[in-house]
CSV table of C-alpha atoms in Angstrom, one decimal:
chain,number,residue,atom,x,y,z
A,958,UNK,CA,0.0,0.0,0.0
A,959,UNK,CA,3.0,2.4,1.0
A,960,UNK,CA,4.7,1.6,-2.5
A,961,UNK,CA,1.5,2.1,-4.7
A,962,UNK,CA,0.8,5.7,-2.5
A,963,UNK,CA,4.5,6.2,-3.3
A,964,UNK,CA,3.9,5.5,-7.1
A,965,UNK,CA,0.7,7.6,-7.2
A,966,UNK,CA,2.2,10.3,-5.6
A,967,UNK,CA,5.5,10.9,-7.6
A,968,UNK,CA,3.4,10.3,-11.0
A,969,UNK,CA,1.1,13.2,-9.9
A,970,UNK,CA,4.0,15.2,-9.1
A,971,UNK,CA,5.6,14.7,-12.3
A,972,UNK,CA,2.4,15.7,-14.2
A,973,UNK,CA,1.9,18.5,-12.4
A,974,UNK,CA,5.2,19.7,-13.3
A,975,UNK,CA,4.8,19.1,-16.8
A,976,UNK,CA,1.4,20.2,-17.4
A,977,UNK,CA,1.7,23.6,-15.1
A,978,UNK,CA,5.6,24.0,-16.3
A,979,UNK,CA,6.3,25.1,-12.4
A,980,UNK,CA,9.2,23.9,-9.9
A,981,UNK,CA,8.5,21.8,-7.1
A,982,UNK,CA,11.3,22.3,-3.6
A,983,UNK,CA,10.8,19.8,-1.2
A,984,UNK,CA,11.5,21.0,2.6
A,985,UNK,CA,11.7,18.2,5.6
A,986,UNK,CA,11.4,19.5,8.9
A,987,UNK,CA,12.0,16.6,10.7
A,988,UNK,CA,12.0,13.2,8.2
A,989,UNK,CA,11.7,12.4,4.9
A,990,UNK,CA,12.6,8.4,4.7
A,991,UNK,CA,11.4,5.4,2.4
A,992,UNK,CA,8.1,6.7,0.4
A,993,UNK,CA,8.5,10.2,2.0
A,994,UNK,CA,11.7,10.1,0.5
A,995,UNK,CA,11.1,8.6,-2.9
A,996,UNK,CA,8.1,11.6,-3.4
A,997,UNK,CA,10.8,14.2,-2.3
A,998,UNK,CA,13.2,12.7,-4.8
A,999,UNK,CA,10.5,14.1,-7.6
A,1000,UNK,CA,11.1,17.6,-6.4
A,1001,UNK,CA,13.2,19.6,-8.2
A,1002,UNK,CA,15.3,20.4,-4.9
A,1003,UNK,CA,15.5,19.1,-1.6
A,1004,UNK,CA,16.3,21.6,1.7
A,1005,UNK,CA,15.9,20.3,5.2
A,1006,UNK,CA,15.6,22.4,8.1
A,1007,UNK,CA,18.4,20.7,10.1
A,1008,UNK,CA,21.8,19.2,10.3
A,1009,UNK,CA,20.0,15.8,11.6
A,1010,UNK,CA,16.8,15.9,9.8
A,1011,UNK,CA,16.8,12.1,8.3
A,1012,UNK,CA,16.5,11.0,5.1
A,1013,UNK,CA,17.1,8.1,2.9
A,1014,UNK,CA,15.9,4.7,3.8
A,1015,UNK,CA,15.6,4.1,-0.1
A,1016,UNK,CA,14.5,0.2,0.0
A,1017,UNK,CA,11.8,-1.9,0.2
A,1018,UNK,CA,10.1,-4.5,2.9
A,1019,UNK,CA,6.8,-6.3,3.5
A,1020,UNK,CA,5.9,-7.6,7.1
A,1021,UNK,CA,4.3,-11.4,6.7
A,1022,UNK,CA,2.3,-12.5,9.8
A,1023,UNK,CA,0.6,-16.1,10.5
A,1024,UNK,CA,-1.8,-16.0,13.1
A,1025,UNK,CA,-3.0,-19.1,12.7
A,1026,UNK,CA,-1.5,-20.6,15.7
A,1027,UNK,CA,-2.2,-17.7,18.2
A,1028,UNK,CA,-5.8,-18.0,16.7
A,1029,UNK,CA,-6.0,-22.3,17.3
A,1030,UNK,CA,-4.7,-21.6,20.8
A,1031,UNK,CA,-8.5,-19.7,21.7
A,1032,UNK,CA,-9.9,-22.1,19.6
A,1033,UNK,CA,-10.3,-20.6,16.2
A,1034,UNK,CA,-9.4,-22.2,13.2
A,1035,UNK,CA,-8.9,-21.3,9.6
A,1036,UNK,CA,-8.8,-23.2,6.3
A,1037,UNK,CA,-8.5,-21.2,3.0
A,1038,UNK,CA,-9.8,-22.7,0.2
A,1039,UNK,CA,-8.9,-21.1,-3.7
A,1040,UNK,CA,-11.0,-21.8,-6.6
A,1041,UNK,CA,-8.8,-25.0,-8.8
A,1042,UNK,CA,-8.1,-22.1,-11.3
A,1043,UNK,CA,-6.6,-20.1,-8.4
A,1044,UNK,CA,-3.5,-22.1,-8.0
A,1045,UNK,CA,-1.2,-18.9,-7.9
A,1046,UNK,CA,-3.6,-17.0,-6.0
A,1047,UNK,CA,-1.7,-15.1,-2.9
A,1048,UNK,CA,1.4,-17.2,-3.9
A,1049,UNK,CA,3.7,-14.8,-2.2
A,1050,UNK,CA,1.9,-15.3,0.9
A,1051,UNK,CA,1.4,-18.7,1.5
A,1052,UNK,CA,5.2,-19.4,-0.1
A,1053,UNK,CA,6.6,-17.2,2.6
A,1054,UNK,CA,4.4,-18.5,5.7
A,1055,UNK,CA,5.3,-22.1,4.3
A,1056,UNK,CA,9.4,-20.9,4.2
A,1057,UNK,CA,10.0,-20.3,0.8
A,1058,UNK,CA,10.7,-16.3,0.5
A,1059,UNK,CA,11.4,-16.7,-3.4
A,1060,UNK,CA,8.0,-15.7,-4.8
A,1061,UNK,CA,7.8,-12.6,-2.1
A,1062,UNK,CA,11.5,-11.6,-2.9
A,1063,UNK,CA,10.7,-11.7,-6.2
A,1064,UNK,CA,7.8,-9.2,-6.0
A,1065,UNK,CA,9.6,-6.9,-3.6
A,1066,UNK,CA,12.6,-7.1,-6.7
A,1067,UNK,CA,9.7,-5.3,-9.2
A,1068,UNK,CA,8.8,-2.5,-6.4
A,1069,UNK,CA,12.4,-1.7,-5.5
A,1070,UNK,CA,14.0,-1.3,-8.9
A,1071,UNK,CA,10.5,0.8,-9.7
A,1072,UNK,CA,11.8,3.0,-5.8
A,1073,UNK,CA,15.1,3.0,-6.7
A,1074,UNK,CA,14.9,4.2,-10.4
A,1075,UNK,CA,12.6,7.1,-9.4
A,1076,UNK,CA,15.5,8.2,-6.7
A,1077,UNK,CA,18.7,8.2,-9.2
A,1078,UNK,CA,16.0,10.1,-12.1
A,1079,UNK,CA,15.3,12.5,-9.8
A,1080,UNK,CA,18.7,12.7,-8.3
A,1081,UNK,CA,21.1,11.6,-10.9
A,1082,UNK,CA,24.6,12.1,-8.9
A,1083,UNK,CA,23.1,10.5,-6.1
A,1084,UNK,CA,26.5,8.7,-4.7
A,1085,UNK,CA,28.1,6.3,-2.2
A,1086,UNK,CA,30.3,7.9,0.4
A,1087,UNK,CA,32.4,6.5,3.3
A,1088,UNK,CA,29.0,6.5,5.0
A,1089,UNK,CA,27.5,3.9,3.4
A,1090,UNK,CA,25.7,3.6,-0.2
A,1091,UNK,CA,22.3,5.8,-0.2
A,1092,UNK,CA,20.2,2.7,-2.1
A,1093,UNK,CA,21.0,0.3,0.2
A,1094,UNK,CA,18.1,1.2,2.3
A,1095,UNK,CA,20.6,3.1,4.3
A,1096,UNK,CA,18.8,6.1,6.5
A,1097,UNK,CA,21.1,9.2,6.9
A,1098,UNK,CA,21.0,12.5,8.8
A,1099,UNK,CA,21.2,15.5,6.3
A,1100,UNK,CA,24.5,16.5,7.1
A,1101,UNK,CA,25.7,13.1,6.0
A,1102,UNK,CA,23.2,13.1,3.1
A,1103,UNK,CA,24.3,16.5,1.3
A,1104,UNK,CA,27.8,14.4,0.7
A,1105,UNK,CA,25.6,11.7,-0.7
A,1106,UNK,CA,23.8,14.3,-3.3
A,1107,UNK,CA,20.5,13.2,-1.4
A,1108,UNK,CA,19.5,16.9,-0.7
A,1109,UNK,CA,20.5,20.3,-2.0
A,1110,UNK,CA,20.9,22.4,1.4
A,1111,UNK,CA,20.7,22.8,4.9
A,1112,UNK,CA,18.1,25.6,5.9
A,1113,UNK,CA,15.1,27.3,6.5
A,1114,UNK,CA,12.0,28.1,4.8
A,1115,UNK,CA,13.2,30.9,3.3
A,1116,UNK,CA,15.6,29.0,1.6
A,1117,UNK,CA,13.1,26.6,0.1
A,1118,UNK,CA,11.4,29.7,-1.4
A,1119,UNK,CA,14.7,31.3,-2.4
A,1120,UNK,CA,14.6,28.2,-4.9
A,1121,UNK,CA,11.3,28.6,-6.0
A,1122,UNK,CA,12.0,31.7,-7.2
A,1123,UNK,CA,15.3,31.2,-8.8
A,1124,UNK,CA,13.8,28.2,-10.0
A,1125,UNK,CA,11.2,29.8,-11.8
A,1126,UNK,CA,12.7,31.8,-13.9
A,1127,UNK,CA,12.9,30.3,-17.0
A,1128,UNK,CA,11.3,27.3,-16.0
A,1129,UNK,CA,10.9,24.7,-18.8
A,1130,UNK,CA,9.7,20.8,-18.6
A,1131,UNK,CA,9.8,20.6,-22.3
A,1132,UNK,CA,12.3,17.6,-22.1
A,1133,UNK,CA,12.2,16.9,-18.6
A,1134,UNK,CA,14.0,13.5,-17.5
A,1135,UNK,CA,11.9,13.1,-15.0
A,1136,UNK,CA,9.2,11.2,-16.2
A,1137,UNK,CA,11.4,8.0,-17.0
A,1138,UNK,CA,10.9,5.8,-13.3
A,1139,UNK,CA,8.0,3.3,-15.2
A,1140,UNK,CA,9.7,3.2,-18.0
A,1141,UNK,CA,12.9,2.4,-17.0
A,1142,UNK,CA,11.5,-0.1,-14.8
A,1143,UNK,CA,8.3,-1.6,-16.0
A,1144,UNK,CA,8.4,-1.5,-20.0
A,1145,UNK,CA,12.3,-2.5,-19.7
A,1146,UNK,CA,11.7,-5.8,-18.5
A,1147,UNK,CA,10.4,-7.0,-21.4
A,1148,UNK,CA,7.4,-4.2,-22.8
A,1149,UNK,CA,4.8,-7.0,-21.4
A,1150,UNK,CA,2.7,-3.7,-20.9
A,1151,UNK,CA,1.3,-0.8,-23.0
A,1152,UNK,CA,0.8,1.3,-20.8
A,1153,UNK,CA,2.1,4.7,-21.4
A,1154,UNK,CA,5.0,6.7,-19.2
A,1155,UNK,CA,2.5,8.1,-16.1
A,1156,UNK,CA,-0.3,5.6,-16.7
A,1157,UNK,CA,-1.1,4.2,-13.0
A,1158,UNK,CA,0.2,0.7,-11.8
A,1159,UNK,CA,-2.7,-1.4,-11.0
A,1160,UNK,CA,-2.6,-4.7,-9.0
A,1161,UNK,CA,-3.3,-6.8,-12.0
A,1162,UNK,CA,-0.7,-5.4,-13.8
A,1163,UNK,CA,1.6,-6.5,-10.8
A,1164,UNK,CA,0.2,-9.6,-11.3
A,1165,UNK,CA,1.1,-10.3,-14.5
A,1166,UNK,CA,4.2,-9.0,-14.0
A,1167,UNK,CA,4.9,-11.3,-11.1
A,1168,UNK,CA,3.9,-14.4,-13.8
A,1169,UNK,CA,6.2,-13.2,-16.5
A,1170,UNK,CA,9.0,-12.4,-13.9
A,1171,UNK,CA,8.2,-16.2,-12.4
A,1172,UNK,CA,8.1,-17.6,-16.1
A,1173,UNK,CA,11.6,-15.7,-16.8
A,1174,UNK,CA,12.9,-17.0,-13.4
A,1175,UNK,CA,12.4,-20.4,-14.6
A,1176,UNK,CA,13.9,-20.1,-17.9
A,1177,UNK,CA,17.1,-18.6,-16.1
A,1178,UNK,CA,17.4,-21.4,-13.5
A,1179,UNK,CA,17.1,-23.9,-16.5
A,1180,UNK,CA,20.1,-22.0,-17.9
A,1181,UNK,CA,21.7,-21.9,-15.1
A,1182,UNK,CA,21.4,-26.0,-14.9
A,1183,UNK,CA,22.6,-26.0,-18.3
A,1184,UNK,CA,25.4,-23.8,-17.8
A,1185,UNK,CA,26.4,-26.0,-14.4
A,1186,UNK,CA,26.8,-29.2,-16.2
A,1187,UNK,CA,28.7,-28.1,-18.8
A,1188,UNK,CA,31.2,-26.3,-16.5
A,1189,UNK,CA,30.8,-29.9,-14.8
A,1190,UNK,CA,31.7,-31.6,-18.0
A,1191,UNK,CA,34.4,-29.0,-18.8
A,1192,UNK,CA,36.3,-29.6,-15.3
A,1193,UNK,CA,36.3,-33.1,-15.5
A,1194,UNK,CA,37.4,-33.1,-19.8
A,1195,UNK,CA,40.4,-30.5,-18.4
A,1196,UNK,CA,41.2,-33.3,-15.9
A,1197,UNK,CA,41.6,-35.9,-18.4
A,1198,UNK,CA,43.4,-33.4,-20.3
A,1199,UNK,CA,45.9,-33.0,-17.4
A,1200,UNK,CA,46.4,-36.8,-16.7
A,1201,UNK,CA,47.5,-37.3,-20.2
A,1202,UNK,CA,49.8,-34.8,-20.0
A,1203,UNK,CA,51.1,-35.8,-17.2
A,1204,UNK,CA,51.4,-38.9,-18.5
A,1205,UNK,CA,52.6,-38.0,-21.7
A,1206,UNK,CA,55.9,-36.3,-19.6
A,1207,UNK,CA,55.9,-39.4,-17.7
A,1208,UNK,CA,57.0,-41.5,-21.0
A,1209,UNK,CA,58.7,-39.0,-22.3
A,1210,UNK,CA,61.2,-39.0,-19.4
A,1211,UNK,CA,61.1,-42.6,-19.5
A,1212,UNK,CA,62.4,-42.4,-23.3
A,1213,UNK,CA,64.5,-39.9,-22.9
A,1214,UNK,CA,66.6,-42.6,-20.0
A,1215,UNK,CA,66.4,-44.8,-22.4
A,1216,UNK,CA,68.0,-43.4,-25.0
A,1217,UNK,CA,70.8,-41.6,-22.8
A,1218,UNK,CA,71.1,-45.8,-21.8
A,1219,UNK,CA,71.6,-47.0,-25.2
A,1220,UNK,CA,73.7,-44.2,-25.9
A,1221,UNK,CA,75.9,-45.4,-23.0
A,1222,UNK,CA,76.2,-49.0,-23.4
A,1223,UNK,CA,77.3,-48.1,-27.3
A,1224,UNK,CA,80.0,-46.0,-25.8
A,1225,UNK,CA,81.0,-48.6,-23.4
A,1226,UNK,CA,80.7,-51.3,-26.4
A,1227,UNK,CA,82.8,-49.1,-28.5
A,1228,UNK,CA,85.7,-49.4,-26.1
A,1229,UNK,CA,86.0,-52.9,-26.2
A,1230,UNK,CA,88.7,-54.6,-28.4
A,1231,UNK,CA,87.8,-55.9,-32.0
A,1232,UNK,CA,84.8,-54.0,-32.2
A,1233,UNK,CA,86.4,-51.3,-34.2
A,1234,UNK,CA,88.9,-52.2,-37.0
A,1235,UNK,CA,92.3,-50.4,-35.8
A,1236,UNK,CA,95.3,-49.4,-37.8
A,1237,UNK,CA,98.4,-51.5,-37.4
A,1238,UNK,CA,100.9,-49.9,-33.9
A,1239,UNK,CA,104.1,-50.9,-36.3
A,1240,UNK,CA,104.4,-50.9,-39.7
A,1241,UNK,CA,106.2,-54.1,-40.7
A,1242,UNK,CA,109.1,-53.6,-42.8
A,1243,UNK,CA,109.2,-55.9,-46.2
A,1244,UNK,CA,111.9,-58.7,-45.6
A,1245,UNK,CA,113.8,-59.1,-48.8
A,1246,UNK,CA,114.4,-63.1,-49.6
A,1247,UNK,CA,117.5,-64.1,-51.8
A,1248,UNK,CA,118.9,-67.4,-52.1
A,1249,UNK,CA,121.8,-66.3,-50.0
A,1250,UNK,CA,119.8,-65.6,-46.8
A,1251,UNK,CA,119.9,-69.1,-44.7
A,1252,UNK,CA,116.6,-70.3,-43.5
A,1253,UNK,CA,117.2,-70.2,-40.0
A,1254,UNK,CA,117.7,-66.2,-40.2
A,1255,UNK,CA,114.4,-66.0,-42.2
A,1256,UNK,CA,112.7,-67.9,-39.3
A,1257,UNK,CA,114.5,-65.8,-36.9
A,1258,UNK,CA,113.5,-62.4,-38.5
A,1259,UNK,CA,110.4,-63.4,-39.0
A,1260,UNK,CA,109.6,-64.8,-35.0
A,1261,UNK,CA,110.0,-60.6,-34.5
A,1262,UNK,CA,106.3,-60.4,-35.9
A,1263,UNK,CA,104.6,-63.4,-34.5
C-alpha cells in the first residue's frame, strides 16, 4: 500500500510539473525516509531544516504474519480454500508463511527497482560515500546526506522559497527527464505492458508482472542448470586433459633414459677390443728373400712379428 501511494504520488508530481511547467522544492522539517523520501526525490530540490533531519531509507520491505496458531490456541481455526483455477492466487503469501521467501522476494525485486529508479532520475549524482551507499536502504542525517547528493541544502523556509524563485525563472519541462521511473523499470523488462509513461500501476498489472518475472525466473534457473553441467563436463574433460599430460611427460622421461642408456652402453661397447677395426701400432718392414739368406735367419726375423 505504502509503495503504490509512493507511485501515485510521484506520478502526480511529475504531471503537475509538466502540465503547469512550475518547480517543485521539497522541505523536511523533521523526516523524509522510504516513500516520503522517494516523493521528495520528484522535487526539483531538496532543503531540510536541520543538520539531523533524516533521510534516505531508499529500499523496500513487507511484514508477513501467521496467526494461525495464536488463533487455534482460543480455539479458532482457519482453512483457506482457492478456486482449482486459483492455483497462484496469494502465492507470495502462502510461499513465505510455508518458508519459501522466493515468490515474495521476487515481487519486492519489481517494487524496489521501480523505488530506486525514481530516486537516481530524480537525483542523478546520487553517490556512495564513506557513509554507506544511499540505495542500500541506508537512512542518513542531512549533514551526511548532502555528501551523498540526497539533498540540495541545509536551511530554513526561506531557503526553500529562495529556490522557487530562482527556479522559476525560466522554468521549462519541455524535455524533462523526469518522467522516466515506469519506464525504466516496468516496460524495460520486457514491454509486457502498454501502458504509457504516467499511466497508473494497478494490482493486476503486478500480477502479470509477477507471472512473467516467475516464467523468466524459470527459464534462467534452467540456464543456469545448463550452464552447471557443462562447467561440470568442462572440469572433469580438463582433468583428463591434465592426466595425459602428465602422462605423456611421464613416457617421455622414460624415453629420454632410455635413450641416454643405449647411448651409453654403445659408448662402453665401442671401447672394447675388435669392435672397431684399428690401424696396425708398427708398420712391418718388407723382408727381402735371396737365395743367399739361410733359413734359419728367415725364421729368426720373421719370429719378431709373430
Amino acid at each position: 500500500g505504502e509503495a503504490h501511494a509512493m507511485f501515485n504520488l510521484t506520478n502526480s508530481i511529475l504531471e503537475f510539473k509538466q502540465e503547469f511547467n512550475k518547480p517543485i522544492v521539497a522541505y523536511v522539517s523533521s523526516m523524509a525516509a522510504s516513500a516520503g523520501y522517494g516523493i521528495a526525490a520528484c522535487c526539483d530540490k531538496i532543503v531540510c531544516s536541520d543538520t539531523h533531519t533524516i533521510v534516505g531509507s531508499i529500499g523496500t520491505y513487507i511484514t508477513v504474519i501467521d496467526q494461525k496458531k495464536s488463533l487455534e490456541s482460543d480455539g479458532i481455526f482457519i482453512e483457506e480454500i482457492y478456486a482449482e483455477d486459483s492455483t497462484n492466487k496469494n502465492i507470495e503469501w502462502r510461499a513465505a508463511i510455508a518458508g519459501d521467501k522466493k515468490p515474495m522476494l521476487k515481487m519486492l525485486k519489481v517494487f524496489n527497482d521501480r523505488f530506486k529508479s525514481i530516486v537516481t532520475t530524480g537525483r542523478p549524482e546520487a553517490k556512495k560515500t564513506d557513509k554507506g551507499d544511499p540505495l542500500s536502504g541506508l537512512t542518513v542525517f542531512a549533514m551526511d546526506a548532502i555528501d551523498m547528493n540526497l539533498i540540495d541544502e541545509i536551511g530554513n523556509m526561506n531557503v526553500a522559497v529562495r529556490y522557487c524563485t530562482e527556479l522559476s525563472t525560466n522554468y521549462s519541462q519541455t524535455n524533462n527527464t523526469m518522467k522516466i521511473p515506469f519506464k525504466s523499470t516496468w516496460l524495460a523488462i520486457g514491454a509486457i505492458f502498454s501502458k504509457k509513461e504516467g499511466d497508473d500501476v494497478t494490482e493486476a498489472d503486478v500480477e502479470q508482472m509477477n507471472t512473467e518475472l516467475t516464467a523468466r525466473q524459470t527459464s534462467i534457473d534452467n540456464l543456469s542448470s545448463q550452464v552447471s553441467a557443462k562447467e561440470t563436463e568442462n572440469a572433469t574433460l580438463t582433468q583428463q586433459l591434465a592426466d595425459a599430460t602428465k602422462g605423456n611427460e611421464t613416457l617421455q622421461s622414460a624415453l629420454t633414459q632410455t635413450e641416454e642408456s643405449l647411448t651409453a652402453a654403445n659408448a662402453e661397447l665401442a671401447k672394447r677390443p675388435g669392435t672397431v677395426a684399428t690401424a696396425p701400432v708398427v708398420e712391418v718392414e718388407k723382408i727381402e728373400i735371396s737365395q743367399e739368406v739361410a733359413l734359419d735367419e728367415i725364421n729368426q726375423e720373421a719370429s719378431k712379428y709373430r
